Amino acid sequence: MSERSGFPPVPDLVLPHPVVDNHCHLDIARDGAALPVEEALARAASVGVTRFVQVGCDLPSARWAVEASAEHPQMIAAVALHPNDAPLHGADLEAALDEIERLATAHDRVRAVGETGLDFFRTGPDGVAAQTHSFRRHVEIAKRHDKTLQIHDRDAHDAVLEVLDSEGAPDRWVMHCFSGDADFARACLDRGAYLSFAGTVTFKNAADLREALAVAPRDRILVETDAPFLTPAPHRGRLNSPYLIPHTLQVMAEVRGADLGTLCAQIDRNTEAAFGGAW
């Protein structure tokens, strides 16, 4: 596939130890472009990104995630209604949540419930009640079926923690695309979170994120793309794909003063622990 689609070149760096992209959306086309799944997986494998968590964020993409994880041994699935999607269901929200629970138990390659959570940036006050109810139901589903919970949190740090404190967090839960500072990182870590860092940690204006990364214990750090979004520097603004994770990991290693291979191996172990074992 040519690069006119907006996808950056494959990095020269091959990671010294394989890692997992624990949050990607390989089904989503952005700006009218998407890599075929087989090509996305092959490009990623060429730089050492060998396993993936394919994340559903509405009913069609959740169904796709389940099907794709059954077809590709490198992939497991996460299923949920995104917090911005939940208010759109109106009176049908309960039926949609029931479908998410059915998909979460469809087969053993569905390891996670996510991405759920709260987003007060795109959804206004009228959607808060539906978002909160949906988030609580997702927490319940994850706990009942022993699934990892993946949380989307945008401009809602305190509210996310309030829900988790009132419901009780699952044994395994991930702050997807962690977006807080060091103090919020500590608050999440105190509650048992894994912190997942995306390409945003490479942005010049992301000093708070880098401080959060620096204080996180080494056994609580994950990496992701959120592809096709959040492309790391030096390609910010172009299309993202799992093969670009080396750019993010280089910055993460620098922030932590860590050897890149050691960090990759640790993240690989962490991801298996966060998602209930190897696949």
PDB file of C-alpha atoms in Angstrom:
ATOM      1  CA  MET A   1       0.000   0.000   0.000  1.00  0.00           C
ATOM      2  CA  SER A   2       1.414   3.403  -0.909  1.00  0.00           C
ATOM      3  CA  GLU A   3       2.081   6.088   1.691  1.00  0.00           C
ATOM      4  CA  ARG A   4      -0.283   8.515  -0.068  1.00  0.00           C
ATOM      5  CA  SER A   5      -2.925   7.177   2.323  1.00  0.00           C
ATOM      6  CA  GLY A   6      -1.319   9.234   5.083  1.00  0.00           C
ATOM      7  CA  PHE A   7       0.397   6.375   6.893  1.00  0.00           C
ATOM      8  CA  PRO A   8       3.998   7.192   7.875  1.00  0.00           C
ATOM      9  CA  PRO A   9       6.892   4.926   6.878  1.00  0.00           C
ATOM     10  CA  VAL A  10       7.752   1.879   8.942  1.00  0.00           C
ATOM     11  CA  PRO A  11      10.364   2.874  11.556  1.00  0.00           C
ATOM     12  CA  ASP A  12      13.940   1.695  11.114  1.00  0.00           C
ATOM     13  CA  LEU A  13      13.968   0.572  14.743  1.00  0.00           C
ATOM     14  CA  VAL A  14      13.075  -3.069  15.403  1.00  0.00           C
ATOM     15  CA  LEU A  15      12.216  -3.522  19.055  1.00  0.00           C
ATOM     16  CA  PRO A  16      14.703  -5.719  20.929  1.00  0.00           C
ATOM     17  CA  HIS A  17      11.849  -7.631  22.592  1.00  0.00           C
ATOM     18  CA  PRO A  18       8.279  -8.150  21.309  1.00  0.00           C
ATOM     19  CA  VAL A  19       5.490  -6.029  22.777  1.00  0.00           C
ATOM     20  CA  VAL A  20       1.695  -5.940  22.720  1.00  0.00           C
ATOM     21  CA  ASP A  21      -0.371  -3.035  21.441  1.00  0.00           C
ATOM     22  CA  ASN A  22      -3.028  -3.257  24.136  1.00  0.00           C
ATOM     23  CA  HIS A  23      -5.509  -0.887  22.482  1.00  0.00           C
ATOM     24  CA  CYS A  24      -6.105  -0.480  18.750  1.00  0.00           C
ATOM     25  CA  HIS A  25      -9.007  -0.108  16.326  1.00  0.00           C
ATOM     26  CA  LEU A  26      -7.895  -1.851  13.155  1.00  0.00           C
ATOM     27  CA  ASP A  27     -11.427  -1.682  11.764  1.00  0.00           C
ATOM     28  CA  ILE A  28     -11.657   2.116  11.788  1.00  0.00           C
ATOM     29  CA  ALA A  29     -10.883   4.111   8.665  1.00  0.00           C
ATOM     30  CA  ARG A  30      -9.677   7.647   9.336  1.00  0.00           C
ATOM     31  CA  ASP A  31      -9.775  10.330   6.682  1.00  0.00           C
ATOM     32  CA  GLY A  32     -11.079   7.625   4.366  1.00  0.00           C
ATOM     33  CA  ALA A  33      -7.991   5.437   4.766  1.00  0.00           C
ATOM     34  CA  ALA A  34      -7.295   2.164   6.546  1.00  0.00           C
ATOM     35  CA  LEU A  35      -4.674  -0.523   6.193  1.00  0.00           C
ATOM     36  CA  PRO A  36      -5.987  -4.004   5.413  1.00  0.00           C
ATOM     37  CA  VAL A  37      -5.809  -5.976   8.638  1.00  0.00           C
ATOM     38  CA  GLU A  38      -3.267  -8.469   7.336  1.00  0.00           C
ATOM     39  CA  GLU A  39      -0.982  -5.651   6.232  1.00  0.00           C
ATOM     40  CA  ALA A  40      -1.346  -3.826   9.540  1.00  0.00           C
ATOM     41  CA  LEU A  41      -0.411  -6.998  11.424  1.00  0.00           C
ATOM     42  CA  ALA A  42       2.532  -7.709   9.119  1.00  0.00           C
ATOM     43  CA  ARG A  43       3.941  -4.186   9.366  1.00  0.00           C
ATOM     44  CA  ALA A  44       3.664  -4.340  13.154  1.00  0.00           C
ATOM     45  CA  ALA A  45       5.343  -7.745  13.360  1.00  0.00           C
ATOM     46  CA  SER A  46       8.256  -6.423  11.270  1.00  0.00           C
ATOM     47  CA  VAL A  47       9.179  -4.009  14.089  1.00  0.00           C
ATOM     48  CA  GLY A  48       8.415  -6.346  17.001  1.00  0.00           C
ATOM     49  CA  VAL A  49       4.779  -5.556  17.786  1.00  0.00           C
ATOM     50  CA  THR A  50       3.474  -9.102  17.694  1.00  0.00           C
ATOM     51  CA  ARG A  51       0.200  -9.150  19.629  1.00  0.00           C
ATOM     52  CA  PHE A  52      -2.829  -6.885  19.815  1.00  0.00           C
ATOM     53  CA  VAL A  53      -5.975  -6.062  21.743  1.00  0.00           C
ATOM     54  CA  GLN A  54      -8.642  -5.099  19.209  1.00  0.00           C
ATOM     55  CA  VAL A  55     -11.131  -2.796  20.909  1.00  0.00           C
ATOM     56  CA  GLY A  56     -14.809  -2.362  20.113  1.00  0.00           C
ATOM     57  CA  CYS A  57     -16.473   0.934  20.991  1.00  0.00           C
ATOM     58  CA  ASP A  58     -19.991   0.424  19.642  1.00  0.00           C
ATOM     59  CA  LEU A  59     -22.061  -2.619  18.728  1.00  0.00           C
ATOM     60  CA  PRO A  60     -20.777  -3.044  15.135  1.00  0.00           C
ATOM     61  CA  SER A  61     -17.116  -2.651  16.138  1.00  0.00           C
ATOM     62  CA  ALA A  62     -17.575  -4.912  19.167  1.00  0.00           C
ATOM     63  CA  ARG A  63     -18.973  -7.633  16.923  1.00  0.00           C
ATOM     64  CA  TRP A  64     -16.067  -7.086  14.517  1.00  0.00           C
ATOM     65  CA  ALA A  65     -13.545  -7.374  17.366  1.00  0.00           C
ATOM     66  CA  VAL A  66     -15.000 -10.710  18.433  1.00  0.00           C
ATOM     67  CA  GLU A  67     -14.874 -12.073  14.886  1.00  0.00           C
ATOM     68  CA  ALA A  68     -11.367 -10.755  14.198  1.00  0.00           C
ATOM     69  CA  SER A  69      -9.938 -12.196  17.413  1.00  0.00           C
ATOM     70  CA  ALA A  70     -11.314 -15.596  16.458  1.00  0.00           C
ATOM     71  CA  GLU A  71      -9.584 -15.379  13.072  1.00  0.00           C
ATOM     72  CA  HIS A  72      -6.195 -14.008  14.141  1.00  0.00           C
ATOM     73  CA  PRO A  73      -4.220 -15.808  16.864  1.00  0.00           C
ATOM     74  CA  GLN A  74      -2.189 -12.644  17.551  1.00  0.00           C
ATOM     75  CA  MET A  75      -5.336 -10.826  18.633  1.00  0.00           C
ATOM     76  CA  ILE A  76      -7.711 -10.757  21.579  1.00  0.00           C
ATOM     77  CA  ALA A  77     -10.850  -8.647  21.830  1.00  0.00           C
ATOM     78  CA  ALA A  78     -12.335  -6.004  24.089  1.00  0.00           C
ATOM     79  CA  VAL A  79     -16.016  -5.084  23.732  1.00  0.00           C
ATOM     80  CA  ALA A  80     -17.996  -2.121  25.044  1.00  0.00           C
ATOM     81  CA  LEU A  81     -20.034   0.957  24.301  1.00  0.00           C
ATOM     82  CA  HIS A  82     -17.763   3.995  24.216  1.00  0.00           C
ATOM     83  CA  PRO A  83     -18.978   6.671  26.648  1.00  0.00           C
ATOM     84  CA  ASN A  84     -19.825   8.961  23.735  1.00  0.00           C
ATOM     85  CA  ASP A  85     -21.840   6.166  22.138  1.00  0.00           C
ATOM     86  CA  ALA A  86     -23.900   5.298  25.219  1.00  0.00           C
ATOM     87  CA  PRO A  87     -26.217   8.371  25.168  1.00  0.00           C
ATOM     88  CA  LEU A  88     -26.997   7.774  21.499  1.00  0.00           C
ATOM     89  CA  HIS A  89     -28.931   4.594  22.331  1.00  0.00           C
ATOM     90  CA  GLY A  90     -31.652   6.435  24.243  1.00  0.00           C
ATOM     91  CA  ALA A  91     -34.347   4.056  25.434  1.00  0.00           C
ATOM     92  CA  ASP A  92     -32.487   1.148  23.815  1.00  0.00           C
ATOM     93  CA  LEU A  93     -29.409   1.505  26.042  1.00  0.00           C
ATOM     94  CA  GLU A  94     -30.247  -1.513  28.202  1.00  0.00           C
ATOM     95  CA  ALA A  95     -30.658  -3.737  25.158  1.00  0.00           C
ATOM     96  CA  ALA A  96     -27.322  -2.531  23.813  1.00  0.00           C
ATOM     97  CA  LEU A  97     -25.637  -3.259  27.149  1.00  0.00           C
ATOM     98  CA  ASP A  98     -27.184  -6.723  27.180  1.00  0.00           C
ATOM     99  CA  GLU A  99     -25.651  -7.309  23.741  1.00  0.00           C
ATOM    100  CA  ILE A 100     -22.242  -6.186  25.039  1.00  0.00           C
ATOM    101  CA  GLU A 101     -22.524  -8.716  27.860  1.00  0.00           C
ATOM    102  CA  ARG A 102     -23.383 -11.450  25.372  1.00  0.00           C
ATOM    103  CA  LEU A 103     -20.380 -10.526  23.231  1.00  0.00           C
ATOM    104  CA  ALA A 104     -18.117 -10.417  26.299  1.00  0.00           C
ATOM    105  CA  THR A 105     -18.876 -14.088  26.879  1.00  0.00           C
ATOM    106  CA  ALA A 106     -18.934 -15.145  23.206  1.00  0.00           C
ATOM    107  CA  HIS A 107     -15.622 -17.031  23.441  1.00  0.00           C
ATOM    108  CA  ASP A 108     -12.432 -17.096  25.444  1.00  0.00           C
ATOM    109  CA  ARG A 109     -10.584 -14.723  23.127  1.00  0.00           C
ATOM    110  CA  VAL A 110     -12.740 -11.881  24.428  1.00  0.00           C
ATOM    111  CA  ARG A 111     -10.560 -10.907  27.374  1.00  0.00           C
ATOM    112  CA  ALA A 112     -11.719  -7.370  28.160  1.00  0.00           C
ATOM    113  CA  VAL A 113     -14.685  -5.068  28.587  1.00  0.00           C
ATOM    114  CA  GLY A 114     -13.784  -1.730  27.074  1.00  0.00           C
ATOM    115  CA  GLU A 115     -13.477   0.891  26.130  1.00  0.00           C
ATOM    116  CA  THR A 116     -15.979   2.212  28.608  1.00  0.00           C
ATOM    117  CA  GLY A 117     -15.748   5.105  31.028  1.00  0.00           C
ATOM    118  CA  LEU A 118     -16.623   8.794  31.002  1.00  0.00           C
ATOM    119  CA  ASP A 119     -15.979  11.576  28.486  1.00  0.00           C
ATOM    120  CA  PHE A 120     -17.040  15.074  29.464  1.00  0.00           C
ATOM    121  CA  PHE A 121     -15.236  16.634  26.497  1.00  0.00           C
ATOM    122  CA  ARG A 122     -17.435  15.473  23.614  1.00  0.00           C
ATOM    123  CA  THR A 123     -20.660  14.682  25.471  1.00  0.00           C
ATOM    124  CA  GLY A 124     -22.392  17.523  27.302  1.00  0.00           C
ATOM    125  CA  PRO A 125     -24.289  17.504  30.598  1.00  0.00           C
ATOM    126  CA  ASP A 126     -27.361  15.889  29.028  1.00  0.00           C
ATOM    127  CA  GLY A 127     -25.355  12.729  28.371  1.00  0.00           C
ATOM    128  CA  VAL A 128     -23.769  12.336  31.797  1.00  0.00           C
ATOM    129  CA  ALA A 129     -26.507  10.139  33.264  1.00  0.00           C
ATOM    130  CA  ALA A 130     -26.424   7.694  30.351  1.00  0.00           C
ATOM    131  CA  GLN A 131     -22.615   7.603  30.370  1.00  0.00           C
ATOM    132  CA  THR A 132     -22.493   6.954  34.094  1.00  0.00           C
ATOM    133  CA  HIS A 133     -25.119   4.221  33.966  1.00  0.00           C
ATOM    134  CA  SER A 134     -23.335   2.572  31.042  1.00  0.00           C
ATOM    135  CA  PHE A 135     -19.986   2.753  32.831  1.00  0.00           C
ATOM    136  CA  ARG A 136     -21.444   1.143  35.958  1.00  0.00           C
ATOM    137  CA  ARG A 137     -22.959  -1.676  33.908  1.00  0.00           C
ATOM    138  CA  HIS A 138     -19.638  -2.303  32.171  1.00  0.00           C
ATOM    139  CA  VAL A 139     -17.856  -2.494  35.535  1.00  0.00           C
ATOM    140  CA  GLU A 140     -20.458  -5.007  36.664  1.00  0.00           C
ATOM    141  CA  ILE A 141     -20.068  -7.083  33.495  1.00  0.00           C
ATOM    142  CA  ALA A 142     -16.270  -7.142  33.819  1.00  0.00           C
ATOM    143  CA  LYS A 143     -16.448  -8.270  37.432  1.00  0.00           C
ATOM    144  CA  ARG A 144     -19.141 -10.880  36.878  1.00  0.00           C
ATOM    145  CA  HIS A 145     -17.278 -12.536  34.014  1.00  0.00           C
ATOM    146  CA  ASP A 146     -13.688 -11.959  35.226  1.00  0.00           C
ATOM    147  CA  LYS A 147     -12.749  -9.701  32.315  1.00  0.00           C
ATOM    148  CA  THR A 148     -10.214  -6.896  32.277  1.00  0.00           C
ATOM    149  CA  LEU A 149     -11.803  -3.430  32.299  1.00  0.00           C
ATOM    150  CA  GLN A 150     -10.456  -0.829  29.851  1.00  0.00           C
ATOM    151  CA  ILE A 151     -11.368   2.724  30.832  1.00  0.00           C
ATOM    152  CA  HIS A 152     -11.662   5.769  28.588  1.00  0.00           C
ATOM    153  CA  ASP A 153     -11.320   8.951  30.654  1.00  0.00           C
ATOM    154  CA  ARG A 154     -11.443  12.387  29.093  1.00  0.00           C
ATOM    155  CA  ASP A 155     -11.904  15.438  31.314  1.00  0.00           C
ATOM    156  CA  ALA A 156     -13.518  13.165  33.914  1.00  0.00           C
ATOM    157  CA  HIS A 157     -10.758  12.049  36.287  1.00  0.00           C
ATOM    158  CA  ASP A 158     -12.618  12.550  39.557  1.00  0.00           C
ATOM    159  CA  ALA A 159     -15.896  11.143  38.239  1.00  0.00           C
ATOM    160  CA  VAL A 160     -14.179   7.989  36.963  1.00  0.00           C
ATOM    161  CA  LEU A 161     -12.652   7.350  40.376  1.00  0.00           C
ATOM    162  CA  GLU A 162     -15.985   8.004  42.077  1.00  0.00           C
ATOM    163  CA  VAL A 163     -17.654   5.286  39.989  1.00  0.00           C
ATOM    164  CA  LEU A 164     -14.833   2.837  40.610  1.00  0.00           C
ATOM    165  CA  ASP A 165     -14.880   3.543  44.346  1.00  0.00           C
ATOM    166  CA  SER A 166     -18.622   3.048  44.582  1.00  0.00           C
ATOM    167  CA  GLU A 167     -18.782  -0.050  42.373  1.00  0.00           C
ATOM    168  CA  GLY A 168     -15.480  -1.613  43.375  1.00  0.00           C
ATOM    169  CA  ALA A 169     -12.844  -1.995  40.678  1.00  0.00           C
ATOM    170  CA  PRO A 170     -12.312  -5.363  38.960  1.00  0.00           C
ATOM    171  CA  ASP A 171      -9.186  -7.341  39.748  1.00  0.00           C
ATOM    172  CA  ARG A 172      -7.634  -6.151  36.469  1.00  0.00           C
ATOM    173  CA  TRP A 173      -8.246  -2.724  35.011  1.00  0.00           C
ATOM    174  CA  VAL A 174      -6.440  -0.436  32.584  1.00  0.00           C
ATOM    175  CA  MET A 175      -6.488   3.337  32.198  1.00  0.00           C
ATOM    176  CA  HIS A 176      -6.452   3.439  28.403  1.00  0.00           C
ATOM    177  CA  CYS A 177      -4.468   6.337  26.938  1.00  0.00           C
ATOM    178  CA  PHE A 178      -3.633   7.646  30.383  1.00  0.00           C
ATOM    179  CA  SER A 179      -4.178  11.405  30.347  1.00  0.00           C
ATOM    180  CA  GLY A 180      -3.526  12.596  33.890  1.00  0.00           C
ATOM    181  CA  ASP A 181      -0.622  13.946  35.876  1.00  0.00           C
ATOM    182  CA  ALA A 182       1.538  12.240  38.490  1.00  0.00           C
ATOM    183  CA  ASP A 183      -0.988  12.799  41.282  1.00  0.00           C
ATOM    184  CA  PHE A 184      -3.796  11.221  39.285  1.00  0.00           C
ATOM    185  CA  ALA A 185      -1.479   8.379  38.322  1.00  0.00           C
ATOM    186  CA  ARG A 186      -0.873   7.672  42.010  1.00  0.00           C
ATOM    187  CA  ALA A 187      -4.622   7.748  42.705  1.00  0.00           C
ATOM    188  CA  CYS A 188      -5.225   5.174  39.961  1.00  0.00           C
ATOM    189  CA  LEU A 189      -2.280   3.029  41.010  1.00  0.00           C
ATOM    190  CA  ASP A 190      -3.492   3.013  44.607  1.00  0.00           C
ATOM    191  CA  ARG A 191      -6.692   1.407  43.287  1.00  0.00           C
ATOM    192  CA  GLY A 192      -4.811  -1.261  41.334  1.00  0.00           C
ATOM    193  CA  ALA A 193      -4.694   0.236  37.836  1.00  0.00           C
ATOM    194  CA  TYR A 194      -2.399  -0.469  34.950  1.00  0.00           C
ATOM    195  CA  LEU A 195      -1.488   2.766  33.146  1.00  0.00           C
ATOM    196  CA  SER A 196      -1.395   2.547  29.362  1.00  0.00           C
ATOM    197  CA  PHE A 197       0.603   5.189  27.495  1.00  0.00           C
ATOM    198  CA  ALA A 198      -0.113   6.138  23.891  1.00  0.00           C
ATOM    199  CA  GLY A 199       1.598   8.366  21.358  1.00  0.00           C
ATOM    200  CA  THR A 200       0.528  11.407  23.377  1.00  0.00           C
ATOM    201  CA  VAL A 201       3.445  10.796  25.744  1.00  0.00           C
ATOM    202  CA  THR A 202       5.766  11.877  22.888  1.00  0.00           C
ATOM    203  CA  PHE A 203       4.058  15.249  22.362  1.00  0.00           C
ATOM    204  CA  LYS A 204       6.046  18.372  23.323  1.00  0.00           C
ATOM    205  CA  ASN A 205       3.201  19.667  25.506  1.00  0.00           C
ATOM    206  CA  ALA A 206       2.843  16.403  27.471  1.00  0.00           C
ATOM    207  CA  ALA A 207       5.156  17.069  30.424  1.00  0.00           C
ATOM    208  CA  ASP A 208       2.448  15.962  32.883  1.00  0.00           C
ATOM    209  CA  LEU A 209       2.145  12.606  31.124  1.00  0.00           C
ATOM    210  CA  ARG A 210       5.874  12.048  31.218  1.00  0.00           C
ATOM    211  CA  GLU A 211       5.883  12.841  34.948  1.00  0.00           C
ATOM    212  CA  ALA A 212       3.107  10.281  35.436  1.00  0.00           C
ATOM    213  CA  LEU A 213       5.109   7.712  33.482  1.00  0.00           C
ATOM    214  CA  ALA A 214       8.158   8.417  35.608  1.00  0.00           C
ATOM    215  CA  VAL A 215       6.342   7.685  38.903  1.00  0.00           C
ATOM    216  CA  ALA A 216       4.554   4.515  37.746  1.00  0.00           C
ATOM    217  CA  PRO A 217       5.965   1.211  39.036  1.00  0.00           C
ATOM    218  CA  ARG A 218       7.611  -0.782  36.271  1.00  0.00           C
ATOM    219  CA  ASP A 219       5.076  -3.627  36.634  1.00  0.00           C
ATOM    220  CA  ARG A 220       2.102  -1.302  35.992  1.00  0.00           C
ATOM    221  CA  ILE A 221       3.070   0.226  32.627  1.00  0.00           C
ATOM    222  CA  LEU A 222       1.518  -0.694  29.273  1.00  0.00           C
ATOM    223  CA  VAL A 223       1.820   0.741  25.761  1.00  0.00           C
ATOM    224  CA  GLU A 224      -0.781   1.276  23.042  1.00  0.00           C
ATOM    225  CA  THR A 225      -1.508   3.118  19.830  1.00  0.00           C
ATOM    226  CA  ASP A 226      -5.264   3.804  19.921  1.00  0.00           C
ATOM    227  CA  ALA A 227      -4.745   3.474  16.165  1.00  0.00           C
ATOM    228  CA  PRO A 228      -5.705   5.094  13.880  1.00  0.00           C
ATOM    229  CA  PHE A 229      -5.593   8.003  16.349  1.00  0.00           C
ATOM    230  CA  LEU A 230      -2.901   9.628  18.556  1.00  0.00           C
ATOM    231  CA  THR A 231       0.040   9.116  16.210  1.00  0.00           C
ATOM    232  CA  PRO A 232       3.356   9.630  18.037  1.00  0.00           C
ATOM    233  CA  ALA A 233       5.993  12.206  17.175  1.00  0.00           C
ATOM    234  CA  PRO A 234       7.628  12.666  14.735  1.00  0.00           C
ATOM    235  CA  HIS A 235       4.491  11.808  12.728  1.00  0.00           C
ATOM    236  CA  ARG A 236       1.834  13.533  14.824  1.00  0.00           C
ATOM    237  CA  GLY A 237      -1.162  14.426  12.666  1.00  0.00           C
ATOM    238  CA  ARG A 238      -0.789  11.519  10.254  1.00  0.00           C
ATOM    239  CA  LEU A 239      -2.530   8.148  10.500  1.00  0.00           C
ATOM    240  CA  ASN A 240      -1.555   5.768  13.271  1.00  0.00           C
ATOM    241  CA  SER A 241      -1.018   2.000  13.189  1.00  0.00           C
ATOM    242  CA  PRO A 242       0.574  -0.507  15.592  1.00  0.00           C
ATOM    243  CA  TYR A 243       3.860  -0.515  13.639  1.00  0.00           C
ATOM    244  CA  LEU A 244       4.532   3.012  14.992  1.00  0.00           C
ATOM    245  CA  ILE A 245       4.821   1.906  18.638  1.00  0.00           C
ATOM    246  CA  PRO A 246       8.665   1.976  18.513  1.00  0.00           C
ATOM    247  CA  HIS A 247       8.511   5.789  18.454  1.00  0.00           C
ATOM    248  CA  THR A 248       6.446   5.785  21.647  1.00  0.00           C
ATOM    249  CA  LEU A 249       8.615   3.215  23.378  1.00  0.00           C
ATOM    250  CA  GLN A 250      11.812   5.123  22.608  1.00  0.00           C
ATOM    251  CA  VAL A 251      10.437   8.142  24.472  1.00  0.00           C
ATOM    252  CA  MET A 252       9.132   5.983  27.315  1.00  0.00           C
ATOM    253  CA  ALA A 253      12.569   4.422  27.785  1.00  0.00           C
ATOM    254  CA  GLU A 254      14.202   7.855  27.808  1.00  0.00           C
ATOM    255  CA  VAL A 255      11.736   9.209  30.378  1.00  0.00           C
ATOM    256  CA  ARG A 256      12.348   6.278  32.692  1.00  0.00           C
ATOM    257  CA  GLY A 257      16.083   6.058  32.077  1.00  0.00           C
ATOM    258  CA  ALA A 258      15.548   2.436  31.104  1.00  0.00           C
ATOM    259  CA  ASP A 259      17.159   0.113  28.597  1.00  0.00           C
ATOM    260  CA  LEU A 260      14.726  -0.249  25.701  1.00  0.00           C
ATOM    261  CA  GLY A 261      14.900  -4.051  25.587  1.00  0.00           C
ATOM    262  CA  THR A 262      14.355  -4.344  29.324  1.00  0.00           C
ATOM    263  CA  LEU A 263      11.376  -1.988  29.147  1.00  0.00           C
ATOM    264  CA  CYS A 264       9.837  -3.904  26.220  1.00  0.00           C
ATOM    265  CA  ALA A 265      10.188  -7.233  28.042  1.00  0.00           C
ATOM    266  CA  GLN A 266       8.605  -5.764  31.174  1.00  0.00           C
ATOM    267  CA  ILE A 267       5.691  -4.294  29.223  1.00  0.00           C
ATOM    268  CA  ASP A 268       5.136  -7.620  27.490  1.00  0.00           C
ATOM    269  CA  ARG A 269       4.885  -9.362  30.880  1.00  0.00           C
ATOM    270  CA  ASN A 270       2.679  -6.603  32.251  1.00  0.00           C
ATOM    271  CA  THR A 271       0.253  -6.891  29.359  1.00  0.00           C
ATOM    272  CA  GLU A 272      -0.179 -10.615  29.850  1.00  0.00           C
ATOM    273  CA  ALA A 273      -0.854 -10.018  33.546  1.00  0.00           C
ATOM    274  CA  ALA A 274      -3.299  -7.203  32.777  1.00  0.00           C
ATOM    275  CA  PHE A 275      -5.294  -9.297  30.303  1.00  0.00           C
ATOM    276  CA  GLY A 276      -5.411 -12.600  32.120  1.00  0.00           C
ATOM    277  CA  GLY A 277      -2.455 -14.492  30.665  1.00  0.00           C
ATOM    278  CA  ALA A 278      -0.671 -15.229  27.412  1.00  0.00           C
ATOM    279  CA  TRP A 279      -2.371 -15.724  24.055  1.00  0.00           C
TER     280      TRP A 279
END
